[in-house]
Coordinates of C-alpha atoms and ligand atoms in Angstrom, one line a residue:
X1163 CA 0.0 0.0 0.0
X1164 CA 1.1 3.6 -0.5
X1165 CA 2.8 5.4 2.4
X1166 CA -0.2 7.6 3.0
X1167 CA -4.0 7.3 3.0
X1168 CA -5.2 10.4 1.3
X1169 CA -8.0 9.1 -1.0
X1170 CA -9.9 5.9 -1.5
X1171 CA -9.1 6.2 -5.2
X1172 CA -5.4 5.6 -4.4
X1173 CA -6.2 2.1 -3.1
X1174 CA -6.3 -1.0 -5.3
X1175 CA -9.5 -3.1 -5.1
X1176 CA -7.4 -5.6 -3.1
X1177 CA -6.3 -2.9 -0.6
X1178 CA -9.8 -1.6 -0.3
X1179 CA -11.1 -5.0 0.6
X1180 CA -8.1 -5.7 2.9
X1181 CA -8.9 -2.6 5.0
X1182 CA -12.6 -3.7 5.4
X1183 CA -11.5 -7.2 6.3
X1184 CA -8.9 -6.1 8.8
X1185 CA -11.5 -3.6 10.2
X1186 CA -13.9 -6.4 10.8
X1187 CA -11.1 -8.5 12.4
X1188 CA -10.2 -5.7 14.7
X1189 CA -13.8 -5.2 15.6
X1190 CA -14.3 -8.9 16.4
X1191 CA -11.1 -9.4 18.4
X1192 CA -9.9 -6.0 19.6
X1193 CA -7.7 -7.5 22.4
X1194 CA -5.6 -9.3 19.8
X1195 CA -4.3 -5.9 18.6
X1196 CA -3.8 -4.2 21.9
X1197 CA -0.1 -3.9 21.7
X1198 CA 0.3 -3.7 17.9
X1199 CA 1.2 0.0 17.9
X1200 CA 3.0 0.0 21.2
X1201 CA 5.4 2.9 21.4
X1202 CA 4.0 4.6 18.3
X1203 CA 2.7 8.2 18.4
X1204 CA 0.2 9.8 16.1
X1205 CA 0.1 13.6 15.6
X1206 CA -3.5 14.8 15.0
X1207 CA -3.7 18.1 13.1
X1208 CA -7.2 19.6 13.3
X1209 CA -8.0 22.8 11.5
X1210 CA -11.8 22.2 11.8
X1211 CA -14.0 21.0 14.7
X1212 CA -14.6 17.3 15.3
X1213 CA -16.2 14.8 17.6
X1214 CA -16.1 11.4 15.8
X1215 CA -12.7 11.8 14.1
X1216 CA -10.9 13.2 17.1
X1217 CA -12.3 10.4 19.4
X1218 CA -11.9 7.5 17.0
X1219 CA -8.3 8.3 16.1
X1220 CA -7.3 9.0 19.7
X1221 CA -9.2 6.0 21.2
X1222 CA -8.0 3.9 18.3
X1223 CA -4.3 4.7 19.0
X1224 CA -4.8 4.0 22.8
X1225 CA -6.5 0.7 22.1
X1226 CA -3.6 -0.3 19.8
X1227 CA -1.1 0.5 22.6
X1228 CA 0.1 3.8 21.1
X1229 CA -0.6 7.4 21.9
X1230 CA -2.0 10.4 20.1
X1231 CA -1.2 14.1 20.4
X1232 CA -4.0 16.6 19.5
X1233 CA -2.9 19.8 17.7
X1234 CA -5.6 22.5 17.5
X1235 CA -5.9 25.2 14.8
X1236 CA -4.6 27.7 17.3
X1237 CA -1.5 25.6 18.0
X1238 CA -0.4 25.2 14.5
X1239 CA -1.8 28.0 12.5
X1240 CA -1.1 26.1 9.3
X1241 CA 0.3 28.3 6.6
X1242 CA 0.5 31.4 8.9
X1243 CA 3.3 30.4 11.3
X1244 CA 4.8 27.7 9.0
X1245 CA 4.1 26.0 5.7
X1246 CA 2.5 22.5 5.8
X1247 CA 5.7 21.0 4.5
X1248 CA 7.8 22.6 7.3
X1249 CA 5.3 21.5 9.9
X1250 CA 5.6 18.0 8.6
X1251 CA 9.4 18.1 8.6
X1252 CA 9.2 18.9 12.3
X1253 CA 6.5 16.3 13.2
X1254 CA 8.3 13.4 11.6
X1255 CA 11.2 13.9 14.0
X1256 CA 8.9 13.2 16.9
X1257 CA 6.1 11.0 15.8
X1258 CA 5.3 7.9 13.7
X1259 CA 2.3 9.1 11.8
X1260 CA 0.2 12.2 11.1
X1261 CA -3.6 12.6 10.8
X1262 CA -4.8 15.8 9.2
X1263 CA -8.2 17.5 9.0
X1264 CA -7.9 20.7 6.9
X1265 CA -9.4 22.9 4.2
X1266 CA -7.7 22.7 0.8
X1267 CA -6.9 19.1 -0.2
X1268 CA -3.5 20.4 -1.5
X1269 CA -2.4 21.1 2.1
X1270 CA -2.7 17.3 2.9
X1271 CA -0.9 16.4 -0.3
X1272 CA 1.9 18.9 0.4
X1273 CA 2.3 17.6 3.9
X1274 CA 2.4 14.0 2.8
X1275 CA 4.9 14.7 0.1
X1276 CA 7.2 16.4 2.6
X1277 CA 7.5 13.6 5.2
X1278 CA 8.6 10.0 5.3
X1279 CA 6.0 8.9 7.9
X1280 CA 2.4 8.0 6.9
X1281 CA -0.2 10.8 6.5
X1282 CA -3.9 10.0 6.9
X1283 CA -6.6 12.3 5.5
X1284 CA -9.2 12.9 8.2
X1285 CA -11.3 15.2 6.0
X1286 CA -10.4 17.9 3.5
X1287 CA -12.7 20.2 1.5
X1288 CA -12.5 17.6 -1.3
X1289 CA -12.5 14.2 0.4
X1290 CA -13.4 12.3 3.6
X1291 CA -11.9 8.8 2.9
X1292 CA -11.9 7.4 6.4
X1293 CA -15.7 8.1 6.6
X1294 CA -16.3 6.2 3.3
X1295 CA -14.3 3.2 4.5
X1296 CA -16.4 3.1 7.7
X1297 CA -19.6 3.5 5.7
X1298 CA -18.8 0.6 3.4
X1299 CA -17.9 -1.6 6.3
X1300 CA -21.3 -0.7 7.8
X1301 CA -23.1 -1.4 4.4
X1302 CA -21.3 -4.8 4.2
X1303 CA -22.2 -5.8 7.7
X1304 CA -25.9 -4.8 7.3
X1305 CA -26.5 -5.8 3.7
X1306 CA -23.8 -8.2 2.6
X1307 CA -22.4 -8.3 -1.0
X1308 CA -21.4 -4.7 -1.8
X1309 CA -21.4 -5.4 -5.5
X1310 CA -25.1 -6.3 -5.4
X1311 CA -26.2 -3.0 -3.7
X1312 CA -27.4 0.4 -4.8
X1313 CA -26.5 3.4 -2.7
X1314 CA -28.3 6.7 -3.2
X1315 CA -26.8 9.9 -2.1
X1316 CA -29.1 12.9 -1.8
X1317 CA -27.9 16.5 -1.3
X1318 CA -24.6 18.3 -1.7
X1319 CA -21.9 16.7 -3.9
X1320 CA -19.3 17.4 -1.3
X1321 CA -16.2 15.7 0.3
X1322 CA -18.3 12.9 1.8
X1323 CA -20.1 12.3 -1.5
X1324 CA -16.8 12.2 -3.4
X1325 CA -15.3 9.6 -1.1
X1326 CA -18.5 7.5 -1.2
X1327 CA -18.2 7.6 -5.1
X1328 CA -14.5 6.5 -4.9
X1329 CA -15.4 3.7 -2.5
X1330 CA -18.4 2.5 -4.6
X1331 CA -16.1 2.3 -7.6
X1332 CA -13.8 -0.1 -5.7
X1333 CA -16.7 -2.1 -4.3
X1334 CA -18.7 -2.3 -7.5
X1335 CA -21.7 -0.8 -5.7
X1336 CA -24.2 1.0 -8.0
X1337 CA -24.7 4.6 -7.0
X1338 CA -27.1 7.4 -7.8
X1339 CA -26.5 11.0 -6.6
X1340 CA -29.3 13.6 -6.6
X1341 CA -28.0 17.2 -6.3
X1342 CA -29.2 20.6 -7.2
X1343 CA -27.7 22.3 -10.2
X1344 CA -24.2 23.6 -9.4
X1345 CA -23.8 21.3 -6.4
X1346 CA -23.2 18.1 -8.3
X1347 CA -20.1 16.0 -7.3
X1348 CA -16.8 17.1 -9.1
X1349 CA -16.8 16.1 -12.8
X1350 CA -13.2 15.0 -12.4
X1351 CA -14.0 12.6 -9.5
X1352 CA -17.0 11.2 -11.3
X1353 CA -15.1 10.5 -14.5
X1354 CA -12.1 9.0 -12.7
X1355 CA -14.4 6.8 -10.6
X1356 CA -16.3 5.6 -13.7
X1357 CA -12.9 4.7 -15.3
X1358 CA -11.6 3.0 -12.1
X1359 CA -15.0 1.2 -11.7
X1360 CA -14.9 -0.6 -15.0
X1361 CA -13.2 -3.5 -13.4
X1362 CA -15.8 -3.8 -10.7
X1363 CA -19.0 -3.1 -12.6
X1364 CA -19.6 0.2 -10.9
X1365 CA -22.4 2.4 -12.3
X1366 CA -23.0 6.0 -11.3
X1367 CA -26.0 8.2 -12.2
X1368 CA -26.0 11.9 -11.3
X1369 CA -29.6 13.2 -11.4
X1370 CA -31.6 16.2 -10.2
X1371 CA -34.6 14.4 -8.6
X1372 CA -34.2 12.8 -5.2
X1373 CA -37.0 10.3 -5.8
X1374 CA -35.3 9.1 -9.0
X1375 CA -32.0 8.6 -7.1
X1376 CA -33.5 6.6 -4.2
X1377 CA -35.7 4.4 -6.4
X1378 CA -34.7 0.8 -5.5
X1379 CA -31.8 1.9 -3.3
X1380 CA -30.6 -0.3 -0.5
X1381 CA -29.3 2.7 1.4
X1382 CA -30.1 6.4 1.3
X1383 CA -27.2 8.7 2.4
X1384 CA -27.2 12.4 3.1
X1385 CA -24.9 15.0 4.6
X1386 CA -25.1 18.6 5.7
X1387 CA -26.0 21.2 3.1
X1388 CA -23.3 23.6 4.3
X1389 CA -20.0 22.0 5.2
X1390 CA -17.4 23.3 7.6
X1391 CA -16.0 26.4 6.0
X1392 CA -19.2 27.2 4.1
X1393 CA -21.1 28.7 7.1
X1394 CA -21.7 32.0 5.2
X1395 CA -23.7 30.1 2.5
X1396 CA -26.0 28.4 5.0
X1397 CA -29.1 30.4 4.2
X1398 CA -28.7 30.3 0.4
X1399 CA -28.1 26.6 0.5
X1400 CA -31.1 26.0 2.8
X1401 CA -33.3 27.5 0.1
X1402 CA -31.7 25.6 -2.8
X1403 CA -31.6 22.2 -1.0
X1404 CA -35.1 22.3 0.6
X1405 CA -36.5 19.6 -1.7
X1406 CA -33.5 17.4 -1.0
X1407 CA -34.5 16.8 2.7
X1408 CA -34.7 13.1 3.5
X1409 CA -38.1 12.4 5.0
X1410 CA -40.1 9.2 5.5
X1411 CA -41.9 9.8 2.2
X1412 CA -38.6 9.7 0.4
X1413 CA -37.3 6.7 2.3
X1414 CA -40.6 4.9 1.2
X1415 CA -39.4 5.1 -2.4
X1416 CA -36.2 3.2 -1.7
X1417 CA -36.1 -0.6 -1.6
X1418 CA -37.9 -2.4 1.2
X1419 CA -35.6 -2.5 4.3
X1420 CA -33.4 0.4 3.0
X1421 CA -30.9 1.9 5.4
X1422 CA -30.6 5.5 6.2
X1423 CA -27.0 6.7 6.5
X1424 CA -25.3 10.0 7.5
X1425 CA -21.7 10.8 8.5
X1426 CA -22.9 13.1 11.3
X1427 CA -23.2 15.6 12.7
X1428 CA -26.8 15.8 11.4
X1429 CA -28.9 18.9 11.3
X1430 CA -32.3 17.7 12.2
X1431 CA -35.0 19.3 10.1
X1432 CA -32.5 20.4 7.5
X1433 CA -31.0 17.6 5.3
X1434 CA -32.8 14.9 7.4
X1435 CA -36.1 14.8 9.3
X1436 CA -35.9 13.4 12.8
X1437 CA -38.5 10.8 11.8
X1438 CA -35.8 9.3 9.6
X1439 CA -32.7 9.9 11.7
X1440 CA -34.4 8.2 14.7
X1441 CA -36.1 5.5 12.7
X1442 CA -35.1 1.8 12.8
X1443 CA -33.7 2.2 9.3
X1444 CA -31.0 4.6 10.6
X1445 CA -27.5 3.1 11.0
X1446 CA -25.8 6.4 11.7
X1447 CA -24.3 5.3 15.1
X1448 CA -23.1 2.1 13.6
X1449 CA -21.3 4.2 11.0
X1450 CA -19.8 6.3 13.8
X1451 CA -18.7 3.2 15.7
X1452 CA -17.1 1.7 12.5
X1453 CA -14.9 4.8 12.2
X1454 CA -13.0 3.4 15.1
X1455 CA -12.5 -0.1 13.7
X1456 CA -11.7 0.8 10.2
X1457 CA -9.2 3.6 11.2
X1458 CA -7.5 1.1 13.5
X1459 CA -7.1 -1.1 10.4
X1460 CA -5.7 1.8 8.4
X1461 CA -3.2 2.7 11.2
X1462 CA -2.2 -1.0 11.6
X1463 CA -1.4 -1.3 7.9
X1464 CA 0.4 2.0 7.6
X1465 CA 2.2 2.3 11.0
X1466 CA 2.4 -1.3 12.3
X1467 CA 4.2 -4.5 11.5
X1468 CA 3.0 -6.1 8.2
X1469 CA -0.4 -8.0 8.6
Ligands
LIG1794 N1 -18.3 12.3 10.6 C1 -17.3 13.0 11.1 O1 -16.2 13.1 10.6 O2 -17.5 13.6 12.3 P1 -16.7 14.7 13.1 O3 -16.7 16.0 12.2 O4 -17.4 15.0 14.4 O5 -15.3 14.2 13.2
LIG1795 N1 -19.4 17.5 4.7 C1 -19.2 17.8 6.1 C2 -18.7 16.5 6.7 C3 -18.5 16.6 8.2 C4 -18.1 15.3 8.8 C5 -18.1 18.8 6.3 O1 -17.1 18.9 5.6 O2 -18.3 19.7 7.1

């Protein structure tokens, strides 16, 4: 595998499945791995807020016998006090891996290129690959054969949507995205995923109508309308995205037994109605739990002995 985990699209199909399998293994027998990263230290750079990512990386390192050090936006002031590359050249002298949550994806790429230790993308404006790995582990647990499923994504064609597309291409999961005009997923990511997905039978439809996207879907996924860093667009987006809210009536158009998925945090009454978020179809906390297991697998592969 590459030194870093910056994008699901960088993985081979084998590596993608390997992470899911090891994630399941770590989940089933966590004690087997409790000293696997003994003595290792992960630096965690956060330029945006977090609950799940902060907790799952830190708890994950502790459960693997290692430690994690949290660096807040105020500590580092990326790009203001130092360049991402210079920050990395310092961190690699003291730590064994770096996790970064930042704005421009180019910052994570610059950091990774500057250091010899692994760099893990914990969300950029472009991608959220750890989230997609946890989501596909959840889908596999709940629904089985990923290549036999259809995943519908309703809402903003954002970082989470991009990483789900990349993961679906690796898994051969059929996908439909419904987004308002101007908020579709990146054309470059869509075309690269279609190309990469030829070997797995991946099909992706990008449509306008949420009902069309969810028709026959085994899971319906949504995310916030205004991502971190887009707070000033919140009101404009709320108007444009109003018909993309996931309500019970929309879920009823999906396949019987369809799951509801969300990376969280959810904005109740905006992208999702509480009637759906709190329904038996909702697996949002299973997704949150699986962040822990799948990221432990990623850290084991990148920072540990060979498995
Ligand atoms: N889903 C997710 O990444 O959550 P946090 O922003 O709380 O880390
Ligand atoms: N798209 C959201 C995901 C949060 C986990 C954001 O970037 O803010």
